[in-house]
Amino acid sequence: MILPIYIYGQPVLRKVAEDIPADYPNLKELLADMFETLTASDGVGLAGPQIGKAIRVAVIDLDVLKDDMPEYKDFRHAYINPHIIEFDDEKTETMEEGCLSLPAIHEKVTRPTRIRVQWLDEDLQPHDEWVDGYLARVMQHEFDHLDGKMFIDRISPLRKQLIKSKLRALMQGRYRCGYKTKALSK
């Protein structure tokens, strides 16, 4: 089932998400719905708060990038209760980011290129590993959502001021996008 994506201004996007218990009801179904929603919206990542749930769950599908980044062919993973344990600040990279919860807004964001992450997979098996490259960026973006943050929180005050009217329009439900959404004013 395709779920609506919550748009900037929705309070759930600013809540710190909670870890979920191993017996969370209908978890497999929720993950399937999140992947279906992600595919329908042409995104590469989706976090629990973006579908209105303040829970620490995210899905990432980088298979769509396989032509430019063959290392991500068939890369489609769910992350349950993920936490970034460590940032390797030795090397950072600045890239433009966008977000399904911020349609039509793209800004340059600087992030570390390598992080250490702990999470559970779909079978609730624990993982603890260092991740680098584009996946590390996507994880940081998605896991920020789980901490009540958005990529616009990582841009300069000047850039944020320059997009203020766009953010206000999102909060008022004045935007267009090709996927199912839930705005604050709707």
mmCIF file of C-alpha atoms in Angstrom:
data_model
loop_
_atom_site.group_PDB
_atom_site.id
_atom_site.type_symbol
_atom_site.label_atom_id
_atom_site.label_comp_id
_atom_site.label_asym_id
_atom_site.label_seq_id
_atom_site.Cartn_x
_atom_site.Cartn_y
_atom_site.Cartn_z
ATOM 1 C CA MET A 1 0.000 0.000 0.000
ATOM 2 C CA ILE A 2 1.336 3.414 -0.951
ATOM 3 C CA LEU A 3 1.399 5.680 2.087
ATOM 4 C CA PRO A 4 1.216 9.479 2.067
ATOM 5 C CA ILE A 5 4.527 11.247 2.664
ATOM 6 C CA TYR A 6 4.370 13.876 5.388
ATOM 7 C CA ILE A 7 5.436 17.316 4.195
ATOM 8 C CA TYR A 8 7.514 19.951 6.013
ATOM 9 C CA GLY A 9 5.524 21.489 8.848
ATOM 10 C CA GLN A 10 4.051 18.215 10.085
ATOM 11 C CA PRO A 11 5.005 17.931 13.800
ATOM 12 C CA VAL A 12 6.032 14.254 13.496
ATOM 13 C CA LEU A 13 8.987 15.332 11.322
ATOM 14 C CA ARG A 14 10.480 17.157 14.317
ATOM 15 C CA LYS A 15 9.976 14.399 16.893
ATOM 16 C CA VAL A 16 12.819 12.144 17.982
ATOM 17 C CA ALA A 17 11.729 8.675 16.918
ATOM 18 C CA GLU A 18 11.682 5.801 19.380
ATOM 19 C CA ASP A 19 13.302 2.394 18.996
ATOM 20 C CA ILE A 20 10.738 -0.266 18.236
ATOM 21 C CA PRO A 21 10.391 -3.565 20.091
ATOM 22 C CA ALA A 22 11.112 -6.895 18.384
ATOM 23 C CA ASP A 23 7.396 -7.708 18.478
ATOM 24 C CA TYR A 24 6.308 -4.492 16.744
ATOM 25 C CA PRO A 25 2.978 -5.357 15.070
ATOM 26 C CA ASN A 26 2.978 -5.919 11.302
ATOM 27 C CA LEU A 27 6.599 -4.823 10.873
ATOM 28 C CA LYS A 28 7.160 -6.781 7.646
ATOM 29 C CA GLU A 29 3.993 -5.265 6.158
ATOM 30 C CA LEU A 30 5.071 -1.772 7.210
ATOM 31 C CA LEU A 31 8.486 -2.238 5.573
ATOM 32 C CA ALA A 32 6.841 -3.518 2.368
ATOM 33 C CA ASP A 33 4.542 -0.471 2.353
ATOM 34 C CA MET A 34 7.529 1.826 2.908
ATOM 35 C CA PHE A 35 9.420 0.281 -0.025
ATOM 36 C CA GLU A 36 6.312 0.547 -2.216
ATOM 37 C CA THR A 37 5.876 4.204 -1.190
ATOM 38 C CA LEU A 38 9.552 4.910 -1.856
ATOM 39 C CA THR A 39 9.354 3.378 -5.332
ATOM 40 C CA ALA A 40 6.155 5.281 -6.173
ATOM 41 C CA SER A 41 7.753 8.583 -5.162
ATOM 42 C CA ASP A 42 11.064 8.003 -6.997
ATOM 43 C CA GLY A 43 13.098 8.432 -3.833
ATOM 44 C CA VAL A 44 16.160 6.605 -2.548
ATOM 45 C CA GLY A 45 15.319 6.705 1.167
ATOM 46 C CA LEU A 46 12.330 6.987 3.466
ATOM 47 C CA ALA A 47 12.185 7.202 7.263
ATOM 48 C CA GLY A 48 9.360 6.403 9.691
ATOM 49 C CA PRO A 49 8.521 10.039 10.522
ATOM 50 C CA GLN A 50 8.031 10.750 6.820
ATOM 51 C CA ILE A 51 5.022 8.415 6.862
ATOM 52 C CA GLY A 52 3.720 9.824 10.139
ATOM 53 C CA LYS A 53 5.292 7.300 12.515
ATOM 54 C CA ALA A 54 7.791 8.450 15.150
ATOM 55 C CA ILE A 55 9.607 5.100 15.070
ATOM 56 C CA ARG A 56 13.248 4.309 14.230
ATOM 57 C CA VAL A 57 12.738 2.606 10.889
ATOM 58 C CA ALA A 58 14.132 3.582 7.490
ATOM 59 C CA VAL A 59 14.323 1.993 4.060
ATOM 60 C CA ILE A 60 16.956 2.710 1.421
ATOM 61 C CA ASP A 61 16.831 1.631 -2.223
ATOM 62 C CA LEU A 62 19.888 2.604 -4.260
ATOM 63 C CA ASP A 63 19.226 0.172 -7.116
ATOM 64 C CA VAL A 64 17.828 3.096 -9.136
ATOM 65 C CA LEU A 65 21.386 4.492 -9.265
ATOM 66 C CA LYS A 66 22.942 1.306 -10.668
ATOM 67 C CA ASP A 67 23.677 2.808 -14.101
ATOM 68 C CA ASP A 68 25.872 5.518 -12.565
ATOM 69 C CA MET A 69 26.916 3.575 -9.456
ATOM 70 C CA PRO A 70 27.064 -0.162 -10.321
ATOM 71 C CA GLU A 71 28.106 -1.025 -6.754
ATOM 72 C CA TYR A 72 24.499 -0.316 -5.687
ATOM 73 C CA LYS A 73 22.859 -2.787 -8.091
ATOM 74 C CA ASP A 74 20.106 -4.615 -6.156
ATOM 75 C CA PHE A 75 20.830 -2.531 -3.025
ATOM 76 C CA ARG A 76 17.542 -2.413 -1.107
ATOM 77 C CA HIS A 77 17.667 -2.555 2.681
ATOM 78 C CA ALA A 78 15.566 -1.821 5.731
ATOM 79 C CA TYR A 79 17.140 -0.398 8.883
ATOM 80 C CA ILE A 80 15.406 -1.025 12.181
ATOM 81 C CA ASN A 81 16.465 0.980 15.224
ATOM 82 C CA PRO A 82 19.489 2.433 13.401
ATOM 83 C CA HIS A 83 21.932 4.648 15.265
ATOM 84 C CA ILE A 84 25.032 6.406 14.014
ATOM 85 C CA ILE A 85 27.654 5.548 16.624
ATOM 86 C CA GLU A 86 30.586 7.462 15.195
ATOM 87 C CA PHE A 87 31.374 10.011 12.492
ATOM 88 C CA ASP A 88 34.749 9.981 10.777
ATOM 89 C CA ASP A 89 35.172 13.748 10.373
ATOM 90 C CA GLU A 90 38.518 13.349 8.637
ATOM 91 C CA LYS A 91 36.923 13.710 5.205
ATOM 92 C CA THR A 92 33.708 15.519 4.308
ATOM 93 C CA GLU A 93 31.927 16.073 1.030
ATOM 94 C CA THR A 94 29.414 18.673 -0.082
ATOM 95 C CA MET A 95 26.581 17.507 -2.335
ATOM 96 C CA GLU A 96 23.136 18.708 -3.243
ATOM 97 C CA GLU A 97 20.363 16.956 -1.336
ATOM 98 C CA GLY A 98 16.625 16.851 -1.728
ATOM 99 C CA CYS A 99 13.918 15.253 0.363
ATOM 100 C CA LEU A 100 10.498 13.755 -0.292
ATOM 101 C CA SER A 101 9.192 15.818 2.650
ATOM 102 C CA LEU A 102 10.546 19.004 1.050
ATOM 103 C CA PRO A 103 9.382 18.799 -2.574
ATOM 104 C CA ALA A 104 11.239 21.055 -5.039
ATOM 105 C CA ILE A 105 13.842 22.147 -2.480
ATOM 106 C CA HIS A 106 17.472 21.187 -3.093
ATOM 107 C CA GLU A 107 20.459 22.543 -1.184
ATOM 108 C CA LYS A 108 24.123 21.714 -0.787
ATOM 109 C CA VAL A 109 24.900 19.865 2.440
ATOM 110 C CA THR A 110 28.317 18.958 3.843
ATOM 111 C CA ARG A 111 28.560 15.592 5.591
ATOM 112 C CA PRO A 112 31.277 13.160 6.667
ATOM 113 C CA THR A 113 31.962 10.530 4.000
ATOM 114 C CA ARG A 114 32.326 7.704 6.536
ATOM 115 C CA ILE A 115 30.175 6.692 9.531
ATOM 116 C CA ARG A 116 29.822 3.786 11.933
ATOM 117 C CA VAL A 117 26.257 2.512 12.185
ATOM 118 C CA GLN A 118 24.416 -0.050 14.305
ATOM 119 C CA TRP A 119 21.013 -1.400 13.273
ATOM 120 C CA LEU A 120 18.803 -4.449 12.970
ATOM 121 C CA ASP A 121 17.912 -5.864 9.568
ATOM 122 C CA GLU A 122 14.463 -7.128 8.497
ATOM 123 C CA ASP A 123 15.124 -10.415 10.302
ATOM 124 C CA LEU A 124 16.075 -8.458 13.451
ATOM 125 C CA GLN A 125 19.722 -9.511 13.132
ATOM 126 C CA PRO A 126 22.139 -6.927 14.567
ATOM 127 C CA HIS A 127 24.745 -5.146 12.435
ATOM 128 C CA ASP A 128 27.614 -2.854 13.397
ATOM 129 C CA GLU A 129 29.761 -1.553 10.574
ATOM 130 C CA TRP A 130 31.561 1.367 9.011
ATOM 131 C CA VAL A 131 29.822 2.692 5.915
ATOM 132 C CA ASP A 132 31.260 5.123 3.399
ATOM 133 C CA GLY A 133 30.491 6.876 0.136
ATOM 134 C CA TYR A 134 27.047 7.714 -1.118
ATOM 135 C CA LEU A 135 25.366 5.172 1.174
ATOM 136 C CA ALA A 136 26.849 6.970 4.193
ATOM 137 C CA ARG A 137 25.298 10.225 2.951
ATOM 138 C CA VAL A 138 21.869 8.665 2.410
ATOM 139 C CA MET A 139 22.004 6.996 5.830
ATOM 140 C CA GLN A 140 22.887 10.294 7.506
ATOM 141 C CA HIS A 141 20.021 12.026 5.696
ATOM 142 C CA GLU A 142 17.477 9.337 6.598
ATOM 143 C CA PHE A 143 18.703 8.818 10.147
ATOM 144 C CA ASP A 144 18.553 12.596 10.718
ATOM 145 C CA HIS A 145 14.787 12.212 10.235
ATOM 146 C CA LEU A 146 14.792 9.737 13.120
ATOM 147 C CA ASP A 147 16.351 12.425 15.308
ATOM 148 C CA GLY A 148 13.811 15.083 14.326
ATOM 149 C CA LYS A 149 16.184 16.794 11.896
ATOM 150 C CA MET A 150 15.984 17.622 8.207
ATOM 151 C CA PHE A 151 18.695 18.474 5.702
ATOM 152 C CA ILE A 152 17.700 22.154 5.789
ATOM 153 C CA ASP A 153 18.929 22.196 9.406
ATOM 154 C CA ARG A 154 22.421 21.608 7.991
ATOM 155 C CA ILE A 155 22.530 24.572 5.605
ATOM 156 C CA SER A 156 23.762 28.073 6.392
ATOM 157 C CA PRO A 157 21.387 30.594 8.002
ATOM 158 C CA LEU A 158 21.667 32.691 4.830
ATOM 159 C CA ARG A 159 20.592 29.792 2.576
ATOM 160 C CA LYS A 160 17.749 28.989 4.971
ATOM 161 C CA GLN A 161 16.604 32.606 4.834
ATOM 162 C CA LEU A 162 16.661 32.462 1.019
ATOM 163 C CA ILE A 163 14.292 29.455 0.967
ATOM 164 C CA LYS A 164 12.018 30.743 3.733
ATOM 165 C CA SER A 165 9.144 31.537 1.346
ATOM 166 C CA LYS A 166 9.370 28.026 -0.172
ATOM 167 C CA LEU A 167 9.208 26.499 3.312
ATOM 168 C CA ARG A 168 6.207 28.661 4.187
ATOM 169 C CA ALA A 169 4.478 27.528 0.981
ATOM 170 C CA LEU A 170 5.045 23.878 1.937
ATOM 171 C CA MET A 171 3.515 24.499 5.366
ATOM 172 C CA GLN A 172 0.491 26.065 3.675
ATOM 173 C CA GLY A 173 0.078 23.119 1.314
ATOM 174 C CA ARG A 174 1.127 25.137 -1.741
ATOM 175 C CA TYR A 175 3.341 22.744 -3.711
ATOM 176 C CA ARG A 176 3.174 20.204 -6.488
ATOM 177 C CA CYS A 177 4.684 16.764 -6.616
ATOM 178 C CA GLY A 178 3.920 13.480 -8.266
ATOM 179 C CA TYR A 179 3.337 11.379 -5.164
ATOM 180 C CA LYS A 180 0.781 11.039 -2.364
ATOM 181 C CA THR A 181 1.403 13.544 0.459
ATOM 182 C CA LYS A 182 -0.017 14.831 3.700
ATOM 183 C CA ALA A 183 0.591 18.538 4.282
ATOM 184 C CA LEU A 184 -0.046 20.440 7.477
ATOM 185 C CA SER A 185 -2.998 22.356 6.033
ATOM 186 C CA LYS A 186 -4.668 19.325 4.458
#
